[in-house]
XYZ file of C-alpha atoms in Angstrom:
185
model
C -25.212 -15.636 -7.084
C -25.604 -12.737 -9.613
C -25.670 -13.458 -13.620
C -21.868 -13.776 -13.636
C -20.057 -17.103 -13.436
C -17.642 -17.511 -10.349
C -14.037 -17.363 -11.772
C -11.299 -17.994 -8.840
C -8.445 -15.523 -9.421
C -6.683 -16.869 -6.083
C -6.522 -19.533 -3.666
C -5.929 -19.417 0.018
C -2.501 -20.332 1.094
C -1.592 -24.013 1.741
C -2.390 -23.808 5.563
C -5.685 -21.897 4.958
C -6.218 -18.408 6.191
C -8.092 -16.172 8.614
C -11.110 -14.233 7.381
C -12.882 -11.099 8.875
C -16.226 -9.714 8.393
C -14.835 -6.334 7.846
C -11.351 -4.992 7.131
C -10.674 -4.844 11.060
C -8.436 -7.280 12.914
C -10.552 -7.038 15.971
C -13.727 -8.594 14.106
C -12.570 -12.264 13.283
C -14.677 -14.315 11.391
C -14.344 -18.093 10.054
C -10.957 -19.707 8.789
C -10.636 -20.637 5.118
C -9.782 -23.987 4.107
C -6.352 -24.620 2.474
C -6.142 -23.857 -1.105
C -10.000 -22.642 -1.437
C -10.597 -21.014 -4.798
C -11.326 -17.438 -4.184
C -12.295 -14.602 -6.583
C -10.572 -11.158 -5.839
C -13.239 -8.443 -5.447
C -11.528 -5.440 -3.986
C -8.456 -4.324 -2.166
C -8.028 -1.839 0.564
C -4.547 -1.457 1.937
C -3.301 -4.763 3.100
C -6.816 -6.300 3.005
C -8.721 -8.054 0.121
C -12.325 -8.615 -0.241
C -12.884 -12.045 -1.603
C -15.895 -14.016 -2.954
C -16.203 -17.799 -2.353
C -17.822 -20.080 -4.985
C -20.891 -20.489 -2.690
C -21.273 -16.664 -2.691
C -20.022 -15.957 0.786
C -17.674 -12.697 0.864
C -15.161 -11.919 3.384
C -12.093 -9.616 3.996
C -8.646 -11.410 4.279
C -5.138 -10.442 4.457
C -4.486 -10.034 0.774
C -0.934 -10.370 0.725
C -1.288 -13.912 1.730
C -3.521 -14.774 -1.564
C -2.004 -17.061 -3.915
C -2.699 -15.823 -7.448
C -3.732 -18.418 -9.994
C -2.035 -18.414 -13.407
C -4.010 -16.171 -15.609
C -4.203 -16.577 -19.540
C -2.348 -13.680 -21.261
C -4.336 -10.788 -22.436
C -5.718 -11.044 -25.933
C -3.430 -9.733 -28.647
C -5.492 -6.751 -29.220
C -5.888 -5.635 -25.657
C -3.261 -3.615 -23.645
C -0.571 -5.591 -21.708
C -1.383 -6.127 -18.111
C 0.477 -3.875 -15.857
C 2.565 -5.195 -12.955
C 4.685 -3.757 -10.229
C 8.237 -3.063 -11.291
C 10.688 -5.253 -9.452
C 14.029 -2.938 -10.145
C 13.588 -0.949 -7.088
C 13.274 -3.750 -4.635
C 16.309 -5.262 -6.492
C 18.342 -2.394 -6.152
C 17.401 -2.039 -2.341
C 18.145 -5.976 -2.062
C 21.553 -5.105 -3.862
C 22.478 -2.146 -1.608
C 21.725 -4.284 1.645
C 23.858 -6.921 0.358
C 26.703 -4.435 -0.394
C 26.338 -2.940 3.071
C 26.331 -6.442 4.612
C 29.377 -7.726 2.355
C 31.419 -4.537 3.450
C 30.709 -5.046 7.364
C 31.602 -8.653 6.726
C 34.990 -7.698 5.263
C 35.462 -5.224 8.089
C 34.893 -8.264 10.532
C 37.290 -10.633 8.634
C 40.052 -7.886 8.451
C 39.646 -6.948 12.331
C 38.546 -3.399 11.515
C 35.231 -4.439 13.493
C 34.810 -6.727 16.395
C 31.887 -9.379 16.682
C 30.000 -6.899 18.959
C 30.221 -3.902 16.616
C 29.283 -6.371 13.706
C 26.307 -7.725 15.469
C 25.187 -4.141 16.363
C 25.464 -2.845 12.807
C 23.660 -5.880 11.239
C 20.969 -5.817 13.699
C 17.514 -5.638 11.888
C 19.046 -6.150 8.382
C 17.077 -8.615 6.238
C 17.939 -9.634 2.682
C 16.204 -12.257 0.682
C 16.833 -13.073 -2.912
C 16.422 -16.287 -5.127
C 16.922 -15.989 -8.674
C 16.016 -19.256 -10.693
C 15.989 -18.621 -14.433
C 13.140 -16.257 -15.404
C 11.587 -16.498 -11.786
C 12.718 -14.413 -8.884
C 11.596 -14.538 -5.002
C 12.658 -11.082 -3.512
C 12.141 -10.074 0.349
C 10.864 -6.544 0.478
C 12.051 -5.196 3.821
C 10.097 -1.887 3.306
C 6.638 -3.773 3.226
C 7.786 -6.869 5.252
C 6.645 -9.245 2.473
C 7.907 -11.692 -0.155
C 7.527 -10.986 -3.825
C 7.287 -13.303 -6.658
C 8.149 -12.387 -10.453
C 8.401 -14.455 -13.635
C 9.425 -11.467 -15.893
C 5.417 -10.900 -16.838
C 4.383 -10.222 -13.013
C 5.590 -9.221 -9.979
C 3.414 -9.699 -6.881
C 3.323 -10.304 -3.228
C 3.949 -14.008 -2.671
C 3.775 -14.137 1.356
C 3.595 -11.470 4.230
C 5.372 -11.835 7.383
C 2.733 -9.940 9.581
C -0.981 -9.196 10.136
C -2.668 -6.726 7.718
C -2.737 -3.280 8.891
C -5.562 -2.257 11.113
C -6.488 0.600 8.728
C -5.224 1.290 4.965
C -2.450 3.484 4.576
C -3.648 6.993 2.869
C -1.556 5.818 -0.342
C -4.086 2.786 -0.766
C -7.335 3.519 -2.201
C -9.986 0.799 -2.973
C -9.628 -0.925 -6.396
C -12.005 -0.426 -9.032
C -10.095 -3.079 -11.166
C -12.162 -5.644 -12.937
C -11.853 -8.628 -10.377
C -11.023 -11.217 -13.272
C -7.965 -9.286 -14.425
C -4.728 -10.088 -13.056
C -3.972 -8.070 -9.743
C -1.404 -5.642 -9.093
C -0.511 -5.410 -5.392
C 1.579 -2.137 -5.698
C 5.165 -1.351 -6.114
C 7.457 -2.998 -3.621
């Protein structure tokens, strides 16, 4: 390895995860073991280039990586930037209001069951708040996010990584040992 020491920033999910030789779902590689320590090197859309402790690098679905707790930044350094959970919370609140109104219409007879089913088709809402912790389903990006008041990041994704990055995503130039920012939900 290079002159730097391996410092894991993430681990593979508890069920392990697929890896690819390149950010291309058509080129699968080895499966990573559950909870394998990994260091995030770069991001490209949904993809993450990781480094294993043995020096092996691969591309993985970055949305599935489990972030390791990082020490807070030094008092003299700038605070870490994270995604803002408020837009995703507003979207969840609006979806819940729409569902509540449809449920009320069903209960009062203004809608029949068929119309209720049709109008709620595709609606997905997920929100758990436990003290300062929040788990929030982001239907726009089809992922679960976790926040603790200091960080808001992807916790789990529900689909495969995109075959190619969207134009709004660019490769990261962030210090790989710094806490990651996965983008606004």
